[in-house]
Amino acid sequence: MKNPTTIFKHLYSHHPKFWQSRCFRKILSLLPPRFKDHILYLYQKNGTLYFVFNHPAFAMEFNYNKKPINDILKLAKEKIEECQILTFTHIKGYHKFVAPQEPYSPPPLQQYKEQAQGEFTIYTTDEKLSTLLAHIKDQIKKNASSANN
């Protein structure tokens, strides 16, 4: 039975992206561990080879130490078969912020107990208003008694 690498090699051997991804993997293995562990991915665009880091400090350090990285890339272009198709003039490193995903939990439903007891006197002489206020007083008492249970 053939292994997946052999199958992919037969299927995609003519495709430059296949060779490019293999080259990127080999370049990653040649880099120092301080960079290798923090690189998210590599890609090439318009003659520039981009290194994407998971933290801005590593991207900054990468941009300060381009000479040793360029030496590694030149060596890779000469010695590694897959990397001979790479054509780049610049290398750049930058940071890509990936926010940690926290599960969403809706806020708890807030319930408040009725604090009013419905103990107030009605001083109005208007009959309609007096019955309305008495009805409100009864409702407050009913809500207060059900909240205490």
mmCIF file of N, CA and C in Angstrom:
data_model
loop_
_atom_site.group_PDB
_atom_site.id
_atom_site.type_symbol
_atom_site.label_atom_id
_atom_site.label_comp_id
_atom_site.label_asym_id
_atom_site.label_seq_id
_atom_site.Cartn_x
_atom_site.Cartn_y
_atom_site.Cartn_z
ATOM 1 N N MET A 1 0.838 -1.182 0.000
ATOM 2 C CA MET A 1 0.000 0.000 0.000
ATOM 3 C C MET A 1 0.882 1.244 0.000
ATOM 4 N N LYS A 2 0.513 2.222 -0.790
ATOM 5 C CA LYS A 2 1.301 3.450 -0.894
ATOM 6 C C LYS A 2 0.977 4.372 0.273
ATOM 7 N N ASN A 3 1.967 5.136 0.689
ATOM 8 C CA ASN A 3 1.712 6.104 1.753
ATOM 9 C C ASN A 3 1.223 7.424 1.133
ATOM 10 N N PRO A 4 0.609 8.281 1.909
ATOM 11 C CA PRO A 4 0.022 9.516 1.369
ATOM 12 C C PRO A 4 1.031 10.420 0.666
ATOM 13 N N THR A 5 2.274 10.447 1.153
ATOM 14 C CA THR A 5 3.275 11.312 0.532
ATOM 15 C C THR A 5 3.520 10.895 -0.911
ATOM 16 N N THR A 6 3.606 9.614 -1.150
ATOM 17 C CA THR A 6 3.827 9.115 -2.504
ATOM 18 C C THR A 6 2.645 9.435 -3.407
ATOM 19 N N ILE A 7 1.452 9.271 -2.886
ATOM 20 C CA ILE A 7 0.247 9.558 -3.681
ATOM 21 C C ILE A 7 0.195 11.034 -4.046
ATOM 22 N N PHE A 8 0.450 11.910 -3.072
ATOM 23 C CA PHE A 8 0.438 13.346 -3.352
ATOM 24 C C PHE A 8 1.538 13.729 -4.331
ATOM 25 N N LYS A 9 2.674 13.089 -4.200
ATOM 26 C CA LYS A 9 3.781 13.381 -5.099
ATOM 27 C C LYS A 9 3.401 13.032 -6.541
ATOM 28 N N HIS A 10 2.710 11.910 -6.742
ATOM 29 C CA HIS A 10 2.293 11.522 -8.088
ATOM 30 C C HIS A 10 1.176 12.419 -8.611
ATOM 31 N N LEU A 11 0.259 12.804 -7.741
ATOM 32 C CA LEU A 11 -0.870 13.627 -8.183
ATOM 33 C C LEU A 11 -0.478 15.068 -8.450
ATOM 34 N N TYR A 12 0.328 15.622 -7.570
ATOM 35 C CA TYR A 12 0.593 17.061 -7.621
ATOM 36 C C TYR A 12 2.046 17.398 -7.948
ATOM 37 N N SER A 13 2.797 16.480 -8.483
ATOM 38 C CA SER A 13 4.213 16.740 -8.731
ATOM 39 C C SER A 13 4.422 17.858 -9.748
ATOM 40 N N HIS A 14 3.464 18.063 -10.634
ATOM 41 C CA HIS A 14 3.585 19.125 -11.636
ATOM 42 C C HIS A 14 3.156 20.483 -11.091
ATOM 43 N N HIS A 15 2.464 20.512 -9.988
ATOM 44 C CA HIS A 15 1.911 21.762 -9.454
ATOM 45 C C HIS A 15 2.959 22.478 -8.597
ATOM 46 N N PRO A 16 3.264 23.748 -8.894
ATOM 47 C CA PRO A 16 4.307 24.458 -8.133
ATOM 48 C C PRO A 16 3.942 24.707 -6.668
ATOM 49 N N LYS A 17 2.667 24.825 -6.358
ATOM 50 C CA LYS A 17 2.267 25.049 -4.962
ATOM 51 C C LYS A 17 2.622 23.859 -4.077
ATOM 52 N N PHE A 18 2.564 22.655 -4.636
ATOM 53 C CA PHE A 18 2.941 21.467 -3.877
ATOM 54 C C PHE A 18 4.413 21.533 -3.510
ATOM 55 N N TRP A 19 5.247 21.861 -4.478
ATOM 56 C CA TRP A 19 6.681 21.952 -4.214
ATOM 57 C C TRP A 19 6.978 23.120 -3.290
ATOM 58 N N GLN A 20 6.239 24.191 -3.457
ATOM 59 C CA GLN A 20 6.440 25.358 -2.603
ATOM 60 C C GLN A 20 6.111 25.041 -1.146
ATOM 61 N N SER A 21 5.030 24.324 -0.904
ATOM 62 C CA SER A 21 4.673 23.988 0.481
ATOM 63 C C SER A 21 5.698 23.034 1.088
ATOM 64 N N ARG A 22 6.222 22.117 0.280
ATOM 65 C CA ARG A 22 7.280 21.224 0.776
ATOM 66 C C ARG A 22 8.538 22.014 1.098
ATOM 67 N N CYS A 23 8.837 22.990 0.263
ATOM 68 C CA CYS A 23 10.005 23.844 0.508
ATOM 69 C C CYS A 23 9.820 24.642 1.794
ATOM 70 N N PHE A 24 8.629 25.189 1.995
ATOM 71 C CA PHE A 24 8.374 25.961 3.211
ATOM 72 C C PHE A 24 8.553 25.102 4.457
ATOM 73 N N ARG A 25 8.094 23.854 4.398
ATOM 74 C CA ARG A 25 8.276 22.956 5.536
ATOM 75 C C ARG A 25 9.756 22.721 5.826
ATOM 76 N N LYS A 26 10.541 22.556 4.772
ATOM 77 C CA LYS A 26 11.977 22.329 4.961
ATOM 78 C C LYS A 26 12.673 23.585 5.460
ATOM 79 N N ILE A 27 12.258 24.746 4.986
ATOM 80 C CA ILE A 27 12.830 25.998 5.485
ATOM 81 C C ILE A 27 12.523 26.154 6.967
ATOM 82 N N LEU A 28 11.285 25.839 7.362
ATOM 83 C CA LEU A 28 10.919 25.918 8.781
ATOM 84 C C LEU A 28 11.788 25.004 9.637
ATOM 85 N N SER A 29 12.121 23.850 9.115
ATOM 86 C CA SER A 29 12.948 22.936 9.904
ATOM 87 C C SER A 29 14.385 23.443 10.041
ATOM 88 N N LEU A 30 14.838 24.301 9.118
ATOM 89 C CA LEU A 30 16.194 24.837 9.186
ATOM 90 C C LEU A 30 16.316 26.063 10.086
ATOM 91 N N LEU A 31 15.208 26.720 10.363
ATOM 92 C CA LEU A 31 15.247 27.948 11.169
ATOM 93 C C LEU A 31 15.585 27.657 12.619
ATOM 94 N N PRO A 32 16.126 28.650 13.332
ATOM 95 C CA PRO A 32 16.403 28.463 14.756
ATOM 96 C C PRO A 32 15.107 28.223 15.535
ATOM 97 N N PRO A 33 15.189 27.469 16.628
ATOM 98 C CA PRO A 33 13.965 27.137 17.384
ATOM 99 C C PRO A 33 13.211 28.353 17.901
ATOM 100 N N ARG A 34 13.913 29.439 18.179
ATOM 101 C CA ARG A 34 13.209 30.623 18.698
ATOM 102 C C ARG A 34 12.234 31.185 17.672
ATOM 103 N N PHE A 35 12.486 30.972 16.376
ATOM 104 C CA PHE A 35 11.559 31.397 15.336
ATOM 105 C C PHE A 35 10.616 30.276 14.934
ATOM 106 N N LYS A 36 11.165 29.079 14.806
ATOM 107 C CA LYS A 36 10.399 27.942 14.295
ATOM 108 C C LYS A 36 9.150 27.669 15.134
ATOM 109 N N ASP A 37 9.261 27.813 16.440
ATOM 110 C CA ASP A 37 8.133 27.499 17.322
ATOM 111 C C ASP A 37 7.030 28.546 17.280
ATOM 112 N N HIS A 38 7.318 29.720 16.727
ATOM 113 C CA HIS A 38 6.338 30.806 16.773
ATOM 114 C C HIS A 38 5.866 31.264 15.401
ATOM 115 N N ILE A 39 6.247 30.561 14.363
ATOM 116 C CA ILE A 39 5.776 30.901 13.017
ATOM 117 C C ILE A 39 4.454 30.179 12.765
ATOM 118 N N LEU A 40 3.460 30.939 12.365
ATOM 119 C CA LEU A 40 2.164 30.344 12.032
ATOM 120 C C LEU A 40 2.210 29.723 10.637
ATOM 121 N N TYR A 41 2.691 30.479 9.660
ATOM 122 C CA TYR A 41 2.807 29.969 8.301
ATOM 123 C C TYR A 41 3.706 30.882 7.479
ATOM 124 N N LEU A 42 4.074 30.423 6.300
ATOM 125 C CA LEU A 42 4.876 31.173 5.328
ATOM 126 C C LEU A 42 4.076 31.286 4.039
ATOM 127 N N TYR A 43 4.329 32.361 3.303
ATOM 128 C CA TYR A 43 3.775 32.443 1.953
ATOM 129 C C TYR A 43 4.602 33.413 1.131
ATOM 130 N N GLN A 44 4.473 33.291 -0.173
ATOM 131 C CA GLN A 44 5.219 34.126 -1.100
ATOM 132 C C GLN A 44 4.239 34.927 -1.930
ATOM 133 N N LYS A 45 4.530 36.239 -2.065
ATOM 134 C CA LYS A 45 3.644 37.093 -2.848
ATOM 135 C C LYS A 45 4.464 38.232 -3.445
ATOM 136 N N ASN A 46 4.356 38.403 -4.737
ATOM 137 C CA ASN A 46 5.015 39.491 -5.459
ATOM 138 C C ASN A 46 6.511 39.615 -5.143
ATOM 139 N N GLY A 47 7.206 38.529 -5.142
ATOM 140 C CA GLY A 47 8.648 38.554 -4.934
ATOM 141 C C GLY A 47 9.072 38.752 -3.487
ATOM 142 N N THR A 48 8.144 38.638 -2.550
ATOM 143 C CA THR A 48 8.461 38.771 -1.132
ATOM 144 C C THR A 48 8.041 37.500 -0.416
ATOM 145 N N LEU A 49 8.925 37.015 0.431
ATOM 146 C CA LEU A 49 8.631 35.831 1.239
ATOM 147 C C LEU A 49 8.211 36.318 2.622
ATOM 148 N N TYR A 50 6.983 36.015 3.015
ATOM 149 C CA TYR A 50 6.417 36.493 4.272
ATOM 150 C C TYR A 50 6.449 35.388 5.319
ATOM 151 N N PHE A 51 6.858 35.755 6.522
ATOM 152 C CA PHE A 51 6.840 34.875 7.687
ATOM 153 C C PHE A 51 5.819 35.466 8.650
ATOM 154 N N VAL A 52 4.811 34.706 9.003
ATOM 155 C CA VAL A 52 3.738 35.200 9.871
ATOM 156 C C VAL A 52 3.923 34.580 11.258
ATOM 157 N N PHE A 53 4.055 35.454 12.260
ATOM 158 C CA PHE A 53 4.331 35.031 13.634
ATOM 159 C C PHE A 53 3.093 35.168 14.508
ATOM 160 N N ASN A 54 3.109 34.461 15.639
ATOM 161 C CA ASN A 54 1.976 34.520 16.557
ATOM 162 C C ASN A 54 2.162 35.556 17.657
ATOM 163 N N HIS A 55 3.290 36.267 17.659
ATOM 164 C CA HIS A 55 3.529 37.291 18.678
ATOM 165 C C HIS A 55 4.352 38.409 18.052
ATOM 166 N N PRO A 56 4.042 39.668 18.362
ATOM 167 C CA PRO A 56 4.755 40.782 17.716
ATOM 168 C C PRO A 56 6.240 40.843 18.070
ATOM 169 N N ALA A 57 6.634 40.357 19.231
ATOM 170 C CA ALA A 57 8.038 40.405 19.617
ATOM 171 C C ALA A 57 8.889 39.519 18.704
ATOM 172 N N PHE A 58 8.368 38.373 18.316
ATOM 173 C CA PHE A 58 9.124 37.489 17.437
ATOM 174 C C PHE A 58 9.217 38.069 16.031
ATOM 175 N N ALA A 59 8.174 38.733 15.580
ATOM 176 C CA ALA A 59 8.217 39.378 14.269
ATOM 177 C C ALA A 59 9.259 40.495 14.271
ATOM 178 N N MET A 60 9.326 41.247 15.358
ATOM 179 C CA MET A 60 10.299 42.325 15.469
ATOM 180 C C MET A 60 11.722 41.763 15.490
ATOM 181 N N GLU A 61 11.933 40.722 16.262
ATOM 182 C CA GLU A 61 13.246 40.100 16.329
ATOM 183 C C GLU A 61 13.641 39.520 14.973
ATOM 184 N N PHE A 62 12.692 38.935 14.271
ATOM 185 C CA PHE A 62 12.946 38.394 12.938
ATOM 186 C C PHE A 62 13.391 39.496 11.988
ATOM 187 N N ASN A 63 12.706 40.628 12.029
ATOM 188 C CA ASN A 63 13.051 41.730 11.133
ATOM 189 C C ASN A 63 14.404 42.334 11.472
ATOM 190 N N TYR A 64 14.848 42.255 12.725
ATOM 191 C CA TYR A 64 16.182 42.738 13.097
ATOM 192 C C TYR A 64 17.276 41.759 12.682
ATOM 193 N N ASN A 65 16.979 40.467 12.620
ATOM 194 C CA ASN A 65 17.975 39.431 12.321
ATOM 195 C C ASN A 65 17.760 38.837 10.936
ATOM 196 N N LYS A 66 17.671 39.651 9.925
ATOM 197 C CA LYS A 66 17.398 39.137 8.585
ATOM 198 C C LYS A 66 18.627 38.501 7.934
ATOM 199 N N LYS A 67 19.825 38.921 8.297
ATOM 200 C CA LYS A 67 21.026 38.379 7.645
ATOM 201 C C LYS A 67 21.169 36.874 7.848
ATOM 202 N N PRO A 68 21.076 36.339 9.086
ATOM 203 C CA PRO A 68 21.183 34.876 9.223
ATOM 204 C C PRO A 68 20.038 34.136 8.521
ATOM 205 N N ILE A 69 18.866 34.728 8.495
ATOM 206 C CA ILE A 69 17.726 34.101 7.820
ATOM 207 C C ILE A 69 17.974 34.074 6.308
ATOM 208 N N ASN A 70 18.498 35.173 5.771
ATOM 209 C CA ASN A 70 18.822 35.201 4.341
ATOM 210 C C ASN A 70 19.872 34.157 3.993
ATOM 211 N N ASP A 71 20.848 33.963 4.861
ATOM 212 C CA ASP A 71 21.864 32.936 4.627
ATOM 213 C C ASP A 71 21.237 31.541 4.585
ATOM 214 N N ILE A 72 20.322 31.283 5.498
ATOM 215 C CA ILE A 72 19.626 29.980 5.515
ATOM 216 C C ILE A 72 18.812 29.803 4.236
ATOM 217 N N LEU A 73 18.141 30.864 3.784
ATOM 218 C CA LEU A 73 17.318 30.775 2.577
ATOM 219 C C LEU A 73 18.170 30.572 1.329
ATOM 220 N N LYS A 74 19.329 31.236 1.268
ATOM 221 C CA LYS A 74 20.227 31.027 0.126
ATOM 222 C C LYS A 74 20.727 29.594 0.087
ATOM 223 N N LEU A 75 21.080 29.077 1.258
ATOM 224 C CA LEU A 75 21.533 27.694 1.345
ATOM 225 C C LEU A 75 20.422 26.732 0.924
ATOM 226 N N ALA A 76 19.205 27.024 1.343
ATOM 227 C CA ALA A 76 18.068 26.170 0.979
ATOM 228 C C ALA A 76 17.812 26.209 -0.528
ATOM 229 N N LYS A 77 17.939 27.388 -1.154
ATOM 230 C CA LYS A 77 17.726 27.485 -2.605
ATOM 231 C C LYS A 77 18.775 26.708 -3.381
ATOM 232 N N GLU A 78 19.989 26.628 -2.838
ATOM 233 C CA GLU A 78 21.055 25.914 -3.529
ATOM 234 C C GLU A 78 20.965 24.405 -3.314
ATOM 235 N N LYS A 79 20.682 23.978 -2.107
ATOM 236 C CA LYS A 79 20.827 22.571 -1.742
ATOM 237 C C LYS A 79 19.527 21.758 -1.808
ATOM 238 N N ILE A 80 18.390 22.386 -1.590
ATOM 239 C CA ILE A 80 17.127 21.645 -1.524
ATOM 240 C C ILE A 80 16.419 21.751 -2.869
ATOM 241 N N GLU A 81 16.074 20.601 -3.425
ATOM 242 C CA GLU A 81 15.480 20.543 -4.759
ATOM 243 C C GLU A 81 14.163 21.310 -4.845
ATOM 244 N N GLU A 82 13.303 21.163 -3.834
ATOM 245 C CA GLU A 82 11.989 21.820 -3.865
ATOM 246 C C GLU A 82 12.098 23.336 -3.801
ATOM 247 N N CYS A 83 13.171 23.846 -3.205
ATOM 248 C CA CYS A 83 13.299 25.292 -2.995
ATOM 249 C C CYS A 83 13.941 26.008 -4.170
ATOM 250 N N GLN A 84 14.355 25.300 -5.188
ATOM 251 C CA GLN A 84 14.991 25.951 -6.328
ATOM 252 C C GLN A 84 13.991 26.751 -7.155
ATOM 253 N N ILE A 85 12.701 26.475 -7.004
ATOM 254 C CA ILE A 85 11.695 27.239 -7.755
ATOM 255 C C ILE A 85 11.315 28.547 -7.063
ATOM 256 N N LEU A 86 11.768 28.750 -5.827
ATOM 257 C CA LEU A 86 11.437 29.982 -5.111
ATOM 258 C C LEU A 86 12.139 31.172 -5.752
ATOM 259 N N THR A 87 11.384 32.219 -5.994
ATOM 260 C CA THR A 87 11.951 33.462 -6.510
ATOM 261 C C THR A 87 11.448 34.585 -5.628
ATOM 262 N N PHE A 88 12.323 35.085 -4.782
ATOM 263 C CA PHE A 88 11.950 36.200 -3.914
ATOM 264 C C PHE A 88 13.140 37.136 -3.792
ATOM 265 N N THR A 89 12.837 38.402 -3.580
ATOM 266 C CA THR A 89 13.895 39.398 -3.417
ATOM 267 C C THR A 89 13.933 39.954 -1.999
ATOM 268 N N HIS A 90 12.815 39.904 -1.300
ATOM 269 C CA HIS A 90 12.743 40.430 0.065
ATOM 270 C C HIS A 90 12.129 39.378 0.975
ATOM 271 N N ILE A 91 12.445 39.515 2.263
ATOM 272 C CA ILE A 91 11.736 38.721 3.265
ATOM 273 C C ILE A 91 11.186 39.685 4.299
ATOM 274 N N LYS A 92 10.009 39.377 4.781
ATOM 275 C CA LYS A 92 9.370 40.206 5.796
ATOM 276 C C LYS A 92 8.706 39.304 6.822
ATOM 277 N N GLY A 93 8.690 39.762 8.045
ATOM 278 C CA GLY A 93 7.982 39.057 9.099
ATOM 279 C C GLY A 93 6.965 39.992 9.725
ATOM 280 N N TYR A 94 5.806 39.491 9.994
ATOM 281 C CA TYR A 94 4.794 40.298 10.680
ATOM 282 C C TYR A 94 3.970 39.420 11.600
ATOM 283 N N HIS A 95 3.247 40.089 12.455
ATOM 284 C CA HIS A 95 2.454 39.426 13.485
ATOM 285 C C HIS A 95 0.994 39.409 13.057
ATOM 286 N N LYS A 96 0.357 38.288 13.239
ATOM 287 C CA LYS A 96 -1.076 38.184 12.973
ATOM 288 C C LYS A 96 -1.757 37.855 14.287
ATOM 289 N N PHE A 97 -2.613 38.743 14.723
ATOM 290 C CA PHE A 97 -3.317 38.544 15.987
ATOM 291 C C PHE A 97 -4.456 37.565 15.779
ATOM 292 N N VAL A 98 -4.438 36.526 16.577
ATOM 293 C CA VAL A 98 -5.516 35.548 16.572
ATOM 294 C C VAL A 98 -6.122 35.553 17.964
ATOM 295 N N ALA A 99 -7.314 36.089 18.072
ATOM 296 C CA ALA A 99 -7.958 36.202 19.379
ATOM 297 C C ALA A 99 -8.362 34.829 19.884
ATOM 298 N N PRO A 100 -8.129 34.571 21.159
ATOM 299 C CA PRO A 100 -8.569 33.282 21.700
ATOM 300 C C PRO A 100 -10.093 33.235 21.746
ATOM 301 N N GLN A 101 -10.623 32.130 21.348
ATOM 302 C CA GLN A 101 -12.066 31.961 21.308
ATOM 303 C C GLN A 101 -12.574 31.453 22.656
ATOM 304 N N GLU A 102 -13.403 32.240 23.292
ATOM 305 C CA GLU A 102 -14.029 31.827 24.541
ATOM 306 C C GLU A 102 -15.477 31.458 24.252
ATOM 307 N N PRO A 103 -15.947 30.416 24.861
ATOM 308 C CA PRO A 103 -17.343 30.048 24.610
ATOM 309 C C PRO A 103 -18.282 31.132 25.136
ATOM 310 N N TYR A 104 -19.293 31.428 24.363
ATOM 311 C CA TYR A 104 -20.255 32.454 24.744
ATOM 312 C C TYR A 104 -21.277 31.859 25.689
ATOM 313 N N SER A 105 -21.448 32.532 26.783
ATOM 314 C CA SER A 105 -22.509 32.130 27.708
ATOM 315 C C SER A 105 -23.373 33.360 27.955
ATOM 316 N N PRO A 106 -24.663 33.246 27.748
ATOM 317 C CA PRO A 106 -25.523 34.412 27.935
ATOM 318 C C PRO A 106 -25.530 34.832 29.402
ATOM 319 N N PRO A 107 -25.695 36.116 29.651
ATOM 320 C CA PRO A 107 -25.713 36.567 31.045
ATOM 321 C C PRO A 107 -26.894 35.956 31.790
ATOM 322 N N PRO A 108 -26.722 35.720 33.079
ATOM 323 C CA PRO A 108 -27.830 35.114 33.832
ATOM 324 C C PRO A 108 -29.028 36.065 33.901
ATOM 325 N N LEU A 109 -30.193 35.489 33.940
ATOM 326 C CA LEU A 109 -31.418 36.266 34.012
ATOM 327 C C LEU A 109 -31.524 36.875 35.403
ATOM 328 N N GLN A 110 -31.654 38.186 35.455
ATOM 329 C CA GLN A 110 -31.725 38.859 36.748
ATOM 330 C C GLN A 110 -33.185 38.954 37.195
ATOM 331 N N GLN A 111 -33.394 38.581 38.429
ATOM 332 C CA GLN A 111 -34.718 38.693 39.000
ATOM 333 C C GLN A 111 -34.614 39.494 40.290
ATOM 334 N N TYR A 112 -35.560 40.344 40.476
ATOM 335 C CA TYR A 112 -35.572 41.199 41.648
ATOM 336 C C TYR A 112 -36.801 40.903 42.495
ATOM 337 N N LYS A 113 -36.628 40.922 43.794
ATOM 338 C CA LYS A 113 -37.755 40.730 44.702
ATOM 339 C C LYS A 113 -38.458 42.068 44.901
ATOM 340 N N GLU A 114 -39.732 41.974 45.086
ATOM 341 C CA GLU A 114 -40.523 43.172 45.352
ATOM 342 C C GLU A 114 -40.223 43.647 46.763
ATOM 343 N N GLN A 115 -39.766 44.890 46.870
ATOM 344 C CA GLN A 115 -39.424 45.414 48.192
ATOM 345 C C GLN A 115 -40.556 46.263 48.783
ATOM 346 N N ALA A 116 -41.425 46.775 47.935
ATOM 347 C CA ALA A 116 -42.537 47.587 48.445
ATOM 348 C C ALA A 116 -43.573 46.670 49.078
ATOM 349 N N GLN A 117 -44.194 47.142 50.157
ATOM 350 C CA GLN A 117 -45.193 46.341 50.854
ATOM 351 C C GLN A 117 -46.628 46.815 50.567
ATOM 352 N N GLY A 118 -46.772 47.901 49.860
ATOM 353 C CA GLY A 118 -48.109 48.405 49.551
ATOM 354 C C GLY A 118 -48.736 49.114 50.745
ATOM 355 N N GLU A 119 -47.938 49.632 51.633
ATOM 356 C CA GLU A 119 -48.412 50.340 52.825
ATOM 357 C C GLU A 119 -48.324 51.841 52.564
ATOM 358 N N PHE A 120 -49.373 52.393 52.029
ATOM 359 C CA PHE A 120 -49.442 53.837 51.861
ATOM 360 C C PHE A 120 -50.909 54.241 51.922
ATOM 361 N N THR A 121 -51.123 55.484 52.281
ATOM 362 C CA THR A 121 -52.501 55.979 52.396
ATOM 363 C C THR A 121 -52.850 56.790 51.161
ATOM 364 N N ILE A 122 -54.108 56.737 50.803
ATOM 365 C CA ILE A 122 -54.584 57.432 49.614
ATOM 366 C C ILE A 122 -55.293 58.698 50.075
ATOM 367 N N TYR A 123 -54.746 59.848 49.659
ATOM 368 C CA TYR A 123 -55.266 61.138 50.120
ATOM 369 C C TYR A 123 -56.118 61.843 49.077
ATOM 370 N N THR A 124 -56.514 61.217 48.054
ATOM 371 C CA THR A 124 -57.265 61.883 46.992
ATOM 372 C C THR A 124 -58.767 61.855 47.284
ATOM 373 N N THR A 125 -59.468 62.842 46.767
ATOM 374 C CA THR A 125 -60.922 62.889 46.933
ATOM 375 C C THR A 125 -61.640 62.464 45.652
ATOM 376 N N ASP A 126 -60.882 62.355 44.585
ATOM 377 C CA ASP A 126 -61.462 61.927 43.309
ATOM 378 C C ASP A 126 -61.748 60.429 43.377
ATOM 379 N N GLU A 127 -63.002 60.052 43.067
ATOM 380 C CA GLU A 127 -63.440 58.666 43.183
ATOM 381 C C GLU A 127 -62.698 57.753 42.195
ATOM 382 N N LYS A 128 -62.578 58.184 40.926
ATOM 383 C CA LYS A 128 -61.885 57.371 39.927
ATOM 384 C C LYS A 128 -60.435 57.144 40.305
ATOM 385 N N LEU A 129 -59.766 58.190 40.674
ATOM 386 C CA LEU A 129 -58.350 58.114 41.043
ATOM 387 C C LEU A 129 -58.172 57.275 42.302
ATOM 388 N N SER A 130 -59.094 57.389 43.224
ATOM 389 C CA SER A 130 -59.027 56.618 44.471
ATOM 390 C C SER A 130 -59.141 55.120 44.191
ATOM 391 N N THR A 131 -60.062 54.697 43.317
ATOM 392 C CA THR A 131 -60.193 53.266 42.995
ATOM 393 C C THR A 131 -58.974 52.758 42.226
ATOM 394 N N LEU A 132 -58.426 53.607 41.366
ATOM 395 C CA LEU A 132 -57.230 53.212 40.625
ATOM 396 C C LEU A 132 -56.048 53.018 41.575
ATOM 397 N N LEU A 133 -55.837 53.920 42.501
ATOM 398 C CA LEU A 133 -54.747 53.806 43.473
ATOM 399 C C LEU A 133 -54.972 52.619 44.409
ATOM 400 N N ALA A 134 -56.193 52.303 44.748
ATOM 401 C CA ALA A 134 -56.492 51.149 45.592
ATOM 402 C C ALA A 134 -56.160 49.851 44.839
ATOM 403 N N HIS A 135 -56.458 49.836 43.559
ATOM 404 C CA HIS A 135 -56.115 48.673 42.741
ATOM 405 C C HIS A 135 -54.593 48.486 42.668
ATOM 406 N N ILE A 136 -53.872 49.583 42.496
ATOM 407 C CA ILE A 136 -52.398 49.528 42.474
ATOM 408 C C ILE A 136 -51.874 49.034 43.819
ATOM 409 N N LYS A 137 -52.454 49.495 44.898
ATOM 410 C CA LYS A 137 -52.037 49.089 46.246
ATOM 411 C C LYS A 137 -52.237 47.579 46.422
ATOM 412 N N ASP A 138 -53.373 47.056 45.947
ATOM 413 C CA ASP A 138 -53.639 45.614 46.043
ATOM 414 C C ASP A 138 -52.635 44.802 45.213
ATOM 415 N N GLN A 139 -52.311 45.285 44.038
ATOM 416 C CA GLN A 139 -51.337 44.593 43.178
ATOM 417 C C GLN A 139 -49.953 44.560 43.821
ATOM 418 N N ILE A 140 -49.548 45.656 44.430
ATOM 419 C CA ILE A 140 -48.243 45.702 45.106
ATOM 420 C C ILE A 140 -48.224 44.702 46.260
ATOM 421 N N LYS A 141 -49.288 44.638 47.018
ATOM 422 C CA LYS A 141 -49.359 43.691 48.147
ATOM 423 C C LYS A 141 -49.301 42.247 47.630
ATOM 424 N N LYS A 142 -50.024 41.978 46.544
ATOM 425 C CA LYS A 142 -50.017 40.635 45.971
ATOM 426 C C LYS A 142 -48.611 40.258 45.469
ATOM 427 N N ASN A 143 -47.920 41.188 44.794
ATOM 428 C CA ASN A 143 -46.556 40.929 44.305
ATOM 429 C C ASN A 143 -45.578 40.756 45.456
ATOM 430 N N ALA A 144 -45.750 41.508 46.503
ATOM 431 C CA ALA A 144 -44.849 41.408 47.670
ATOM 432 C C ALA A 144 -45.047 40.067 48.357
ATOM 433 N N SER A 145 -46.304 39.579 48.467
ATOM 434 C CA SER A 145 -46.538 38.300 49.141
ATOM 435 C C SER A 145 -46.044 37.132 48.302
ATOM 436 N N SER A 146 -46.146 37.222 46.963
ATOM 437 C CA SER A 146 -45.624 36.116 46.130
ATOM 438 C C SER A 146 -44.097 36.141 46.066
ATOM 439 N N ALA A 147 -43.452 37.281 46.217
ATOM 440 C CA ALA A 147 -41.995 37.377 46.198
ATOM 441 C C ALA A 147 -41.399 36.822 47.498
ATOM 442 N N ASN A 148 -42.102 36.929 48.586
ATOM 443 C CA ASN A 148 -41.588 36.442 49.879
ATOM 444 C C ASN A 148 -41.707 34.929 49.973
ATOM 445 N N ASN A 149 -42.555 34.301 49.172
ATOM 446 C CA ASN A 149 -42.737 32.839 49.244
ATOM 447 C C ASN A 149 -41.620 32.122 48.568
#
